[in-house]
Coordinates of C-alpha atoms in Angstrom, one line a residue:
Chain E
M65 CA 5.3 26.2 -76.8
K66 CA 5.3 29.8 -77.8
R67 CA 1.8 29.5 -79.1
T68 CA 0.4 28.0 -75.9
L69 CA 2.0 30.8 -74.0
F70 CA 0.4 33.3 -76.3
I71 CA -3.1 31.8 -75.9
A72 CA -2.7 31.6 -72.2
L73 CA -1.7 35.3 -72.0
T74 CA -4.6 36.3 -74.2
A75 CA -7.1 34.4 -72.1
L76 CA -5.6 36.0 -69.0
C77 CA -6.1 39.5 -70.5
F78 CA -9.7 38.8 -71.4
T79 CA -10.5 37.5 -68.0
A80 CA -8.8 40.4 -66.4
A81 CA -10.8 42.8 -68.6
I82 CA -14.1 41.1 -67.7
F83 CA -13.5 41.4 -64.0
A84 CA -11.9 44.8 -64.2
V85 CA -14.8 46.7 -65.8
P86 CA -17.4 46.2 -63.1
A87 CA -14.8 46.9 -60.5
A88 CA -13.8 50.3 -62.0
A89 CA -17.2 51.7 -62.7
A90 CA -19.2 51.0 -59.6
E91 CA -22.4 52.7 -60.8
E92 CA -23.5 53.9 -64.2
I93 CA -26.2 56.5 -64.7
I94 CA -27.7 56.5 -68.1
I95 CA -29.0 59.9 -69.2
T96 CA -30.8 60.6 -72.5
G97 CA -33.3 63.0 -74.0
S98 CA -33.6 66.6 -75.1
T99 CA -30.7 68.0 -77.2
T100 CA -31.5 71.4 -75.6
V101 CA -30.6 70.1 -72.2
L102 CA -27.7 68.0 -73.5
P103 CA -25.0 70.7 -73.4
V104 CA -25.7 71.5 -69.8
M105 CA -25.6 67.9 -68.8
Q106 CA -22.4 67.3 -70.7
K107 CA -20.7 70.2 -69.1
A108 CA -21.9 69.5 -65.6
G109 CA -21.5 65.8 -66.1
E110 CA -17.8 66.0 -66.8
A111 CA -17.2 67.9 -63.6
F112 CA -19.5 65.6 -61.7
M113 CA -17.6 62.5 -62.8
A114 CA -14.3 64.1 -61.8
A115 CA -15.7 64.8 -58.4
N116 CA -17.4 61.4 -58.0
P117 CA -15.0 58.8 -59.4
G118 CA -17.3 56.0 -58.4
I119 CA -20.1 57.1 -60.6
S120 CA -20.0 57.1 -64.4
L121 CA -22.5 58.9 -66.6
S122 CA -23.6 57.8 -70.1
I123 CA -25.1 60.9 -71.7
S124 CA -26.9 60.9 -75.1
G125 CA -29.4 63.1 -77.0
G126 CA -32.3 62.1 -79.1
G127 CA -35.1 64.5 -78.2
S128 CA -37.4 65.0 -75.2
G129 CA -40.0 62.5 -76.3
N130 CA -37.3 59.7 -76.8
G131 CA -35.9 60.5 -73.3
I132 CA -39.3 60.1 -71.6
K133 CA -40.0 57.0 -73.6
A134 CA -36.6 55.5 -72.5
L135 CA -37.4 56.4 -68.8
N136 CA -40.8 54.7 -69.1
E137 CA -39.1 51.6 -70.5
G138 CA -36.5 51.5 -67.9
L139 CA -33.7 52.2 -70.4
C140 CA -32.4 55.2 -68.6
Q141 CA -32.4 56.6 -65.1
V142 CA -32.6 60.2 -66.0
A143 CA -34.5 61.7 -68.9
M144 CA -33.8 65.2 -70.0
S145 CA -36.7 67.2 -71.4
S146 CA -37.3 70.7 -72.6
R147 CA -41.1 70.3 -72.0
D148 CA -43.3 68.9 -69.3
I149 CA -44.4 65.3 -69.5
K150 CA -47.6 64.6 -71.5
E151 CA -50.6 63.0 -69.9
S152 CA -50.3 60.1 -72.3
E153 CA -46.7 59.6 -71.4
R154 CA -47.4 59.6 -67.7
R155 CA -50.2 57.0 -68.2
E156 CA -47.9 54.8 -70.2
G157 CA -45.3 55.0 -67.4
T158 CA -47.8 54.3 -64.7
G159 CA -48.7 51.1 -66.6
K160 CA -45.1 50.0 -66.4
G161 CA -44.7 50.9 -62.8
V162 CA -42.7 54.1 -63.6
N163 CA -43.5 57.2 -61.7
A164 CA -41.9 60.1 -63.5
V165 CA -40.8 62.9 -61.1
R166 CA -39.9 66.3 -62.5
T167 CA -37.0 68.5 -61.5
A168 CA -36.4 71.9 -63.2
I169 CA -32.7 72.6 -63.6
A170 CA -32.6 75.7 -65.8
V171 CA -34.6 78.3 -67.8
D172 CA -34.1 78.5 -71.5
A173 CA -35.0 82.0 -72.7
L174 CA -34.6 83.4 -76.2
V175 CA -34.3 87.0 -77.2
P176 CA -34.8 88.5 -80.7
V177 CA -31.9 90.6 -81.8
I178 CA -31.4 93.2 -84.5
H179 CA -28.5 95.4 -85.8
P180 CA -27.6 98.2 -83.4
E181 CA -28.4 100.8 -86.0
N182 CA -32.0 99.5 -86.5
P183 CA -34.4 102.0 -84.8
V184 CA -37.0 99.3 -83.9
K185 CA -37.3 98.9 -80.1
N186 CA -40.3 96.6 -79.6
L187 CA -42.0 93.8 -81.4
T188 CA -45.1 91.9 -80.4
V189 CA -45.2 88.1 -80.5
E190 CA -47.7 88.5 -83.4
Q191 CA -45.3 90.7 -85.3
L192 CA -42.4 88.3 -84.7
R193 CA -44.6 85.4 -85.9
G194 CA -45.6 87.4 -89.0
I195 CA -41.9 88.2 -89.8
Y196 CA -40.7 84.6 -89.5
A197 CA -43.7 83.2 -91.3
G198 CA -42.9 85.6 -94.2
R199 CA -46.1 87.7 -94.0
I200 CA -44.2 90.9 -92.8
T201 CA -41.3 91.6 -95.1
K202 CA -40.6 95.3 -94.6
W203 CA -39.2 97.0 -91.5
K204 CA -41.6 99.9 -92.3
E205 CA -44.5 97.6 -91.3
V206 CA -43.3 97.3 -87.7
G207 CA -42.1 100.9 -87.3
G208 CA -38.7 100.8 -88.9
K209 CA -37.1 102.0 -92.1
D210 CA -38.3 101.3 -95.6
E211 CA -36.1 98.2 -96.0
N212 CA -36.5 94.5 -96.5
I213 CA -36.4 92.3 -93.4
V214 CA -33.8 89.6 -93.5
T215 CA -34.9 86.9 -91.2
I216 CA -32.2 84.7 -89.7
S217 CA -33.3 81.4 -88.1
R218 CA -31.5 78.3 -86.8
D219 CA -31.3 75.0 -88.6
S220 CA -34.5 73.1 -88.1
S221 CA -33.1 70.4 -85.8
S222 CA -31.6 72.6 -83.1
G223 CA -33.3 73.0 -79.7
T224 CA -33.3 76.7 -80.1
F225 CA -35.3 76.4 -83.3
E226 CA -37.7 74.1 -81.5
T227 CA -38.2 76.6 -78.6
W228 CA -38.8 79.4 -81.1
Q229 CA -41.2 77.3 -83.0
E230 CA -43.2 76.3 -80.0
L231 CA -43.3 79.7 -78.1
I232 CA -43.5 82.1 -81.1
M233 CA -44.4 80.4 -84.3
A234 CA -47.1 77.8 -83.4
P235 CA -49.4 77.1 -85.2
D236 CA -47.4 78.7 -88.1
R237 CA -44.1 77.6 -89.4
T238 CA -40.9 79.5 -90.1
A239 CA -40.9 80.4 -93.8
P240 CA -38.3 78.5 -96.0
S241 CA -37.0 81.9 -97.1
A242 CA -35.4 82.6 -93.7
L243 CA -31.7 82.3 -93.7
S244 CA -30.4 79.5 -91.4
Q245 CA -27.3 79.6 -89.3
A246 CA -25.8 76.6 -87.5
S247 CA -25.2 78.2 -84.0
N248 CA -26.1 81.0 -81.7
G249 CA -22.7 82.6 -82.3
A250 CA -23.2 82.5 -86.1
V251 CA -26.6 84.2 -85.7
V252 CA -25.0 87.0 -83.6
Q253 CA -22.3 87.4 -86.3
A254 CA -24.8 87.5 -89.1
V255 CA -27.1 90.0 -87.4
A256 CA -24.1 92.2 -86.4
G257 CA -23.0 92.4 -90.0
N258 CA -26.4 93.2 -91.5
R259 CA -28.5 96.3 -90.9
R260 CA -31.7 94.6 -92.2
A261 CA -31.4 91.4 -90.2
V262 CA -33.4 90.0 -87.3
G263 CA -32.4 86.8 -85.5
Y264 CA -33.0 85.0 -82.2
I265 CA -30.5 83.7 -79.7
G266 CA -30.2 82.3 -76.2
F267 CA -29.8 84.9 -73.4
G268 CA -26.3 83.8 -72.7
Y269 CA -25.1 84.8 -76.2
L270 CA -26.2 88.5 -76.0
N271 CA -23.3 90.9 -76.6
P272 CA -23.0 94.6 -77.6
S273 CA -22.6 93.9 -81.3
V274 CA -26.3 93.3 -81.5
K275 CA -29.4 95.0 -80.0
K276 CA -32.0 93.1 -78.1
V277 CA -35.6 93.8 -78.9
N278 CA -38.3 94.1 -76.3
V279 CA -41.2 91.7 -76.8
N280 CA -44.7 92.9 -75.9
G281 CA -43.2 95.9 -74.3
L282 CA -41.1 93.8 -71.9
E283 CA -37.4 94.0 -71.6
A284 CA -35.4 90.8 -71.8
T285 CA -33.6 90.4 -68.4
A286 CA -32.8 87.4 -66.3
E287 CA -35.5 88.5 -63.8
S288 CA -38.2 88.7 -66.4
A289 CA -37.3 85.3 -67.7
L290 CA -37.1 83.7 -64.2
S291 CA -40.5 85.2 -63.2
R292 CA -41.9 83.6 -66.4
K293 CA -43.2 87.0 -67.6
W294 CA -40.8 86.9 -70.6
P295 CA -42.9 85.3 -73.4
I296 CA -40.0 83.3 -75.0
A297 CA -38.9 81.3 -72.0
R298 CA -39.4 77.7 -70.8
E299 CA -38.0 75.6 -68.0
L300 CA -35.7 72.7 -68.8
Y301 CA -36.3 69.5 -66.8
V302 CA -34.9 66.2 -65.8
F303 CA -37.2 63.3 -65.0
T304 CA -36.4 60.4 -62.7
N305 CA -38.3 57.3 -61.8
G306 CA -39.6 58.2 -58.3
A307 CA -37.9 60.8 -56.2
P308 CA -34.2 60.9 -56.9
A309 CA -32.2 58.6 -54.7
G310 CA -28.6 57.3 -54.4
A311 CA -26.3 58.2 -57.2
V312 CA -29.1 59.9 -59.2
K313 CA -29.8 62.2 -56.2
K314 CA -26.2 63.1 -56.0
L315 CA -26.2 64.1 -59.6
I316 CA -29.4 66.2 -59.3
D317 CA -28.1 67.9 -56.2
Y318 CA -25.0 68.6 -58.1
L319 CA -27.0 70.1 -61.0
L320 CA -28.9 72.4 -58.7
D321 CA -25.9 73.5 -56.7
P322 CA -25.4 77.3 -57.5
Q323 CA -21.6 76.8 -57.3
K324 CA -21.5 73.8 -59.5
G325 CA -24.3 72.6 -61.9
Q326 CA -25.9 76.1 -62.1
K327 CA -22.6 77.5 -63.2
A328 CA -22.6 75.1 -66.1
V329 CA -26.1 76.2 -66.9
A330 CA -24.9 79.8 -67.2
E331 CA -21.9 78.8 -69.2
T332 CA -24.0 77.0 -71.8
G333 CA -26.1 80.1 -72.3
Y334 CA -29.2 79.3 -70.2
I335 CA -30.5 81.1 -67.1
P336 CA -29.6 79.5 -63.8
L337 CA -32.5 79.0 -61.3
S338 CA -32.3 81.5 -58.5
G339 CA -32.7 81.0 -54.8
K340 CA -31.7 77.4 -54.6
Chain M
M46 CA 16.9 36.2 -109.8
S47 CA 17.4 34.3 -106.5
V48 CA 14.7 32.4 -104.7
A49 CA 14.8 34.8 -101.8
S50 CA 14.3 37.9 -104.0
L51 CA 11.5 36.1 -105.9
R52 CA 9.8 35.4 -102.6
R53 CA 10.2 38.9 -101.5
E54 CA 8.6 40.1 -104.7
T55 CA 5.6 37.9 -104.1
V56 CA 5.2 39.2 -100.6
V57 CA 5.4 42.8 -101.8
R58 CA 2.9 42.1 -104.5
R59 CA 0.4 40.4 -102.2
T60 CA 0.7 43.2 -99.6
L61 CA -0.1 45.8 -102.2
A62 CA -3.0 43.7 -103.5
V63 CA -4.4 43.4 -99.9
T64 CA -4.0 47.2 -99.3
A65 CA -5.7 48.0 -102.6
G66 CA -8.4 45.5 -101.8
C67 CA -9.0 47.0 -98.4
S68 CA -9.5 50.5 -99.7
L69 CA -11.9 49.2 -102.3
L70 CA -13.7 47.1 -99.6
F71 CA -14.0 50.1 -97.3
L72 CA -15.4 52.3 -100.0
G73 CA -17.9 49.6 -101.0
M74 CA -19.0 49.2 -97.4
I75 CA -19.4 53.0 -97.0
M76 CA -21.6 53.0 -100.1
L77 CA -23.6 50.0 -98.8
F78 CA -24.1 51.7 -95.5
L79 CA -25.3 54.8 -97.2
F80 CA -27.9 52.9 -99.0
I81 CA -28.9 50.7 -96.0
E82 CA -29.4 53.8 -93.8
G83 CA -31.1 56.0 -96.5
L84 CA -33.4 53.8 -98.5
P85 CA -35.9 52.9 -95.6
L86 CA -37.1 56.5 -95.8
F87 CA -38.9 55.6 -99.0
S88 CA -41.2 53.3 -97.1
T89 CA -42.9 56.3 -95.6
V90 CA -42.1 59.1 -98.1
S91 CA -42.6 58.6 -101.8
V92 CA -39.7 59.2 -104.1
S93 CA -41.5 62.0 -106.0
D94 CA -42.5 63.8 -102.7
F95 CA -38.9 63.6 -101.7
L96 CA -37.3 64.8 -104.9
L97 CA -40.0 67.3 -106.0
G98 CA -41.3 68.4 -102.6
M99 CA -40.9 72.1 -101.9
N100 CA -40.7 72.0 -98.1
W101 CA -38.1 70.7 -95.8
Y102 CA -39.5 70.6 -92.2
P103 CA -37.8 67.5 -90.8
T104 CA -38.7 68.1 -87.2
S105 CA -42.3 69.4 -87.4
E106 CA -45.4 67.2 -86.9
P107 CA -46.0 65.7 -89.4
P108 CA -42.5 66.1 -91.0
E109 CA -42.0 67.1 -94.6
F110 CA -39.0 66.0 -96.6
G111 CA -39.0 67.8 -99.9
I112 CA -35.5 68.5 -101.3
F113 CA -36.3 70.2 -104.6
P114 CA -35.2 73.7 -103.5
M115 CA -31.9 72.1 -102.3
L116 CA -31.4 70.3 -105.6
A117 CA -32.0 73.5 -107.5
A118 CA -29.7 75.3 -105.2
S119 CA -26.9 72.8 -105.6
C120 CA -27.2 73.0 -109.4
A121 CA -27.4 76.8 -109.4
V122 CA -24.4 77.1 -107.2
T123 CA -22.4 74.6 -109.2
F124 CA -23.2 76.1 -112.6
T125 CA -22.6 79.7 -111.5
A126 CA -19.3 78.7 -109.9
S127 CA -18.4 76.9 -113.2
A128 CA -19.2 80.0 -115.2
F129 CA -16.5 81.8 -113.2
A130 CA -14.0 78.9 -112.8
I131 CA -14.0 77.2 -116.2
P132 CA -13.0 80.3 -118.3
L133 CA -10.5 81.4 -115.6
G134 CA -9.0 77.9 -115.1
V135 CA -8.8 77.0 -118.8
M136 CA -7.4 80.3 -119.9
T137 CA -4.8 80.3 -117.1
A138 CA -3.8 76.8 -118.4
V139 CA -3.5 78.1 -122.0
W140 CA -1.4 81.0 -120.9
L141 CA 0.9 78.7 -118.9
T142 CA 1.6 76.3 -121.7
E143 CA 1.3 78.5 -124.8
V144 CA 2.3 82.0 -123.8
A145 CA 4.4 82.0 -120.6
R146 CA 8.1 81.3 -120.7
P147 CA 9.1 77.9 -119.2
G148 CA 10.7 79.6 -116.2
I149 CA 7.5 81.4 -115.3
R150 CA 5.5 78.2 -115.8
R151 CA 7.8 76.3 -113.4
I152 CA 7.1 78.8 -110.7
C153 CA 3.4 79.4 -111.4
K154 CA 2.2 75.8 -111.7
P155 CA 3.2 74.7 -108.2
L156 CA 1.8 78.0 -106.8
I157 CA -1.6 77.3 -108.4
E158 CA -1.5 73.7 -107.2
M159 CA -0.8 75.0 -103.7
T160 CA -3.9 77.1 -103.6
A161 CA -5.8 73.8 -104.2
A162 CA -4.5 72.7 -100.8
L163 CA -6.2 75.6 -99.0
P164 CA -8.7 74.0 -96.6
S165 CA -12.3 74.7 -97.6
V166 CA -13.1 75.9 -94.1
V167 CA -10.6 78.7 -94.5
I168 CA -12.2 79.7 -97.9
G169 CA -15.6 79.5 -96.3
F170 CA -14.5 81.7 -93.4
F171 CA -13.0 84.2 -95.8
G172 CA -16.3 84.3 -97.7
M173 CA -18.3 84.8 -94.6
V174 CA -16.2 87.4 -92.9
V175 CA -14.6 89.3 -95.8
A176 CA -16.4 88.7 -99.1
A177 CA -20.0 88.6 -97.8
P178 CA -20.0 92.0 -96.0
L179 CA -18.1 93.5 -99.0
L180 CA -20.6 92.3 -101.6
Q181 CA -23.5 93.3 -99.3
D182 CA -22.3 96.9 -99.2
L183 CA -21.1 97.0 -102.8
F184 CA -24.4 95.9 -104.3
D185 CA -26.7 97.1 -101.4
L186 CA -28.0 93.5 -100.9
D187 CA -30.3 92.2 -98.3
S188 CA -27.7 89.7 -97.3
G189 CA -24.2 89.0 -98.4
L190 CA -24.7 85.3 -97.7
N191 CA -26.2 84.2 -101.0
L192 CA -25.8 82.2 -104.1
F193 CA -23.4 84.6 -105.7
T194 CA -20.9 84.7 -102.8
A195 CA -21.0 81.0 -102.4
S196 CA -20.4 80.5 -106.1
L197 CA -17.5 82.9 -106.1
M198 CA -15.9 81.0 -103.2
L199 CA -16.5 77.7 -104.9
A200 CA -15.0 79.0 -108.1
F201 CA -12.0 80.1 -106.1
M202 CA -11.7 76.5 -104.9
S203 CA -12.1 74.8 -108.3
V204 CA -9.9 77.0 -110.4
P205 CA -6.7 75.3 -109.3
T206 CA -8.2 71.8 -110.0
I207 CA -9.4 72.9 -113.5
C208 CA -6.2 74.7 -114.3
S209 CA -3.9 72.0 -113.2
V210 CA -5.7 69.2 -115.1
A211 CA -6.2 71.3 -118.2
E212 CA -2.6 72.3 -118.2
D213 CA -1.5 68.7 -118.1
A214 CA -3.7 68.0 -121.1
L215 CA -2.4 71.0 -123.1
F216 CA 1.2 70.2 -122.2
A217 CA 0.7 66.7 -123.5
V218 CA -0.2 67.9 -127.0
P219 CA 2.7 66.7 -129.2
A220 CA 5.2 69.4 -130.1
S221 CA 5.1 68.1 -133.6
L222 CA 1.5 69.3 -134.0
R223 CA 2.5 72.8 -133.0
A224 CA 5.5 72.7 -135.2
G225 CA 3.5 71.5 -138.1
S226 CA 0.9 74.2 -137.7
L227 CA 3.5 76.9 -137.5
A228 CA 5.3 75.5 -140.5
L229 CA 2.1 75.7 -142.5
G230 CA 2.1 79.4 -141.8
A231 CA -0.4 79.7 -139.0
T232 CA 0.3 82.3 -136.3
R233 CA 0.8 81.4 -132.7
R234 CA -2.7 82.5 -131.9
E235 CA -4.2 80.4 -134.7
T236 CA -2.1 77.4 -133.6
T237 CA -3.3 77.7 -130.0
V238 CA -7.0 78.2 -130.9
R239 CA -7.3 75.8 -133.9
V240 CA -4.8 73.1 -133.2
V241 CA -3.7 72.9 -129.6
I242 CA -7.0 73.4 -127.8
P243 CA -8.9 71.0 -130.0
A244 CA -6.2 68.4 -129.6
A245 CA -6.4 68.7 -125.8
F246 CA -10.2 69.1 -125.8
S247 CA -11.0 65.9 -124.0
G248 CA -8.5 66.7 -121.2
I249 CA -10.0 70.1 -120.8
G250 CA -13.4 68.6 -120.6
T251 CA -12.3 66.2 -117.9
A252 CA -10.8 69.2 -116.0
C253 CA -14.1 71.0 -116.1
M254 CA -16.1 68.0 -114.9
L255 CA -13.7 67.4 -112.1
G256 CA -13.9 71.0 -111.1
M257 CA -17.7 70.9 -111.1
S258 CA -17.8 67.7 -109.1
R259 CA -15.6 69.4 -106.6
S260 CA -18.0 72.3 -106.2
I261 CA -21.1 70.2 -106.0
G262 CA -19.8 68.1 -103.2
E263 CA -18.1 71.0 -101.3
T264 CA -19.7 71.4 -97.9
M265 CA -18.0 74.0 -95.6
V266 CA -18.0 76.8 -98.2
V267 CA -21.7 76.5 -98.9
L268 CA -22.6 75.9 -95.3
M269 CA -20.9 79.1 -94.3
T270 CA -21.6 81.4 -97.2
A271 CA -24.8 80.4 -99.1
G272 CA -27.2 81.7 -96.4
G273 CA -29.2 78.5 -95.9
A274 CA -32.7 79.5 -97.0
G275 CA -34.7 76.6 -98.4
I276 CA -36.1 78.5 -101.4
L277 CA -35.8 78.3 -105.2
P278 CA -33.3 80.9 -106.2
R279 CA -35.0 83.6 -108.3
S280 CA -32.0 85.9 -108.6
L281 CA -28.2 85.5 -108.3
F282 CA -28.3 87.2 -104.9
D283 CA -30.9 85.0 -103.2
P284 CA -29.8 83.0 -100.2
V285 CA -29.9 79.3 -101.0
R286 CA -29.4 76.0 -99.2
P287 CA -27.4 73.4 -101.2
I288 CA -27.5 69.7 -100.4
P289 CA -24.2 69.3 -98.5
S290 CA -25.0 72.1 -96.1
V291 CA -28.2 70.4 -95.0
I292 CA -26.4 67.2 -94.2
A293 CA -23.6 69.1 -92.3
A294 CA -26.0 71.3 -90.3
E295 CA -28.5 68.7 -89.2
T296 CA -26.8 65.3 -88.9
A297 CA -25.5 65.9 -85.4
E298 CA -29.0 66.6 -84.0
A299 CA -31.1 64.1 -85.9
S300 CA -32.1 61.2 -83.6
F301 CA -30.3 57.9 -84.5
R302 CA -32.2 55.8 -87.0
G303 CA -35.2 58.2 -86.8
E304 CA -37.0 59.4 -89.9
H305 CA -35.0 62.6 -90.1
Y306 CA -31.7 60.6 -89.9
R307 CA -32.9 58.4 -92.7
A308 CA -33.9 61.4 -94.8
L309 CA -30.4 62.9 -94.3
F310 CA -28.9 59.7 -95.6
A311 CA -31.3 59.7 -98.5
V312 CA -30.1 63.2 -99.3
G313 CA -26.6 61.8 -99.1
I314 CA -27.5 59.2 -101.7
V315 CA -28.7 61.9 -104.1
L316 CA -25.5 63.8 -103.6
F317 CA -23.5 60.7 -104.1
L318 CA -25.3 60.0 -107.4
F319 CA -24.7 63.6 -108.5
T320 CA -21.0 63.4 -107.9
L321 CA -20.8 60.0 -109.4
A322 CA -22.5 61.3 -112.6
F323 CA -19.9 64.1 -112.9
N324 CA -17.0 61.7 -112.4
I325 CA -18.4 59.2 -114.9
A326 CA -18.9 62.0 -117.4
A327 CA -15.3 63.1 -116.8
R328 CA -14.0 59.5 -117.5
Y329 CA -16.2 59.2 -120.5
I330 CA -15.0 62.4 -122.1
S331 CA -11.4 61.5 -121.4
E332 CA -11.7 58.0 -122.9
K333 CA -13.9 58.9 -125.8
N334 CA -11.5 61.0 -127.7
G335 CA -8.5 61.1 -125.5
G336 CA -6.7 58.1 -126.9
G337 CA -3.3 59.7 -127.6
R338 CA -3.5 62.3 -124.9
R339 CA -0.3 61.4 -123.1
S340 CA 1.7 60.0 -125.9
G341 CA 3.3 63.3 -126.9
R342 CA 6.3 63.7 -124.6

């Protein structure tokens, strides 16, 4: 008797669970792609879900390439990417009836930083490349003191490292002799504590304990990054299949809202898009 | 014994057996998982390129997965740390058992064992914020985050382990041995050096091995203080990148089941084999000539 009751109750619970899940989450948006965009999406996504209880977001990383591939295969509705779509990827999508539409949501800009006591003010892109590739090893060679340069990089799987690699280093590679730190904050700490160090961080992490370096004679400001003059800046995108509609449009409008999504952009250390 | 208590006994015994079996099963499954996830890497990268390669560029095109500098770094850090920790740990143990009065021993031993409970992230943070800048200024180094600082912090971590295990071994040397040696006219120092330490040698060896296996597997300390440069160390003050710090720094951002992910698991296998070797060595030493180790008191 008892056992029958137990089985009946269990069955009831399962049935309830099966019916309850679709009822609670009316719509699910699957988002995947660049780990550079990921923190923005996570931060904005939480607030978005709180504001729109009917929509649930499933956010994961995996790299820009994987994100676009997933979009082409219909495995996600929104692909995050730190680069534009490649022609080959667009063609592959067209073959499957997917028309990837690009929306920029933020600007990622990096700035080289040195110790405040270091007299160096400006470095060219070539000099930065030489320093990180291990060809320039003394500050004297770039107008500083007669001391070794201690290069501080990021671990090679971070989005920041990738941006640096793509915009400064290519076709060279960062020398293995560069120290690696696991976060923007750790780079700031390491540079602030070492007179011979040079590092690079996202704009949002600048603070008075380190000195920003001009690149090619240009000062790092939000304006120079937004106008795309700053050499170490790139736009961050989301891709959708066709123009955003329905719940996806709601999400993208939210991301672009200066009071909502763009605030999350600034909080994660990127530069919000202006004038939207 | 009544039937009821007999039955209770059986229940307890079975429960214990199941619990022990579970923990063994879980460990076995973790190990299996490690190999399942890591081994497929070797279908694209040869074992010798992996173990002897000089470059670790997991995300570039094409990627390179050479871990030789990390292996060298792990060995260098472990041996340097042992060079500090073993003499310090063993001599502290000798002092506690042979020289210090029992009252002092009763206070000191728990204190030393308590330092073993310090979380490694705290030691790493101390190394990064206090020790590294200090050493950097003191020796006028390029960077305070280097092999030496990391080894120092690791030594700090493994001294309590070494000291505590070695102390147990020394304490277990039968009092009759000491008494016999003293009765034959040997001094306290001669007794300690020639009789007690050789008698406890296997236990001391085990202590050293356990201490070393603790430093080779330690992650947070090396991640925070070793500097993270993937080069072969040429001096004691070069920044290095030991194996555990690579896994800790990169796993979160490696794409699931991608090549990089597999490579990190393969690195994990190497680390596992290293630690296993140290633990087996420790067992071997303690079994080989440690027969009567604990029979003294």
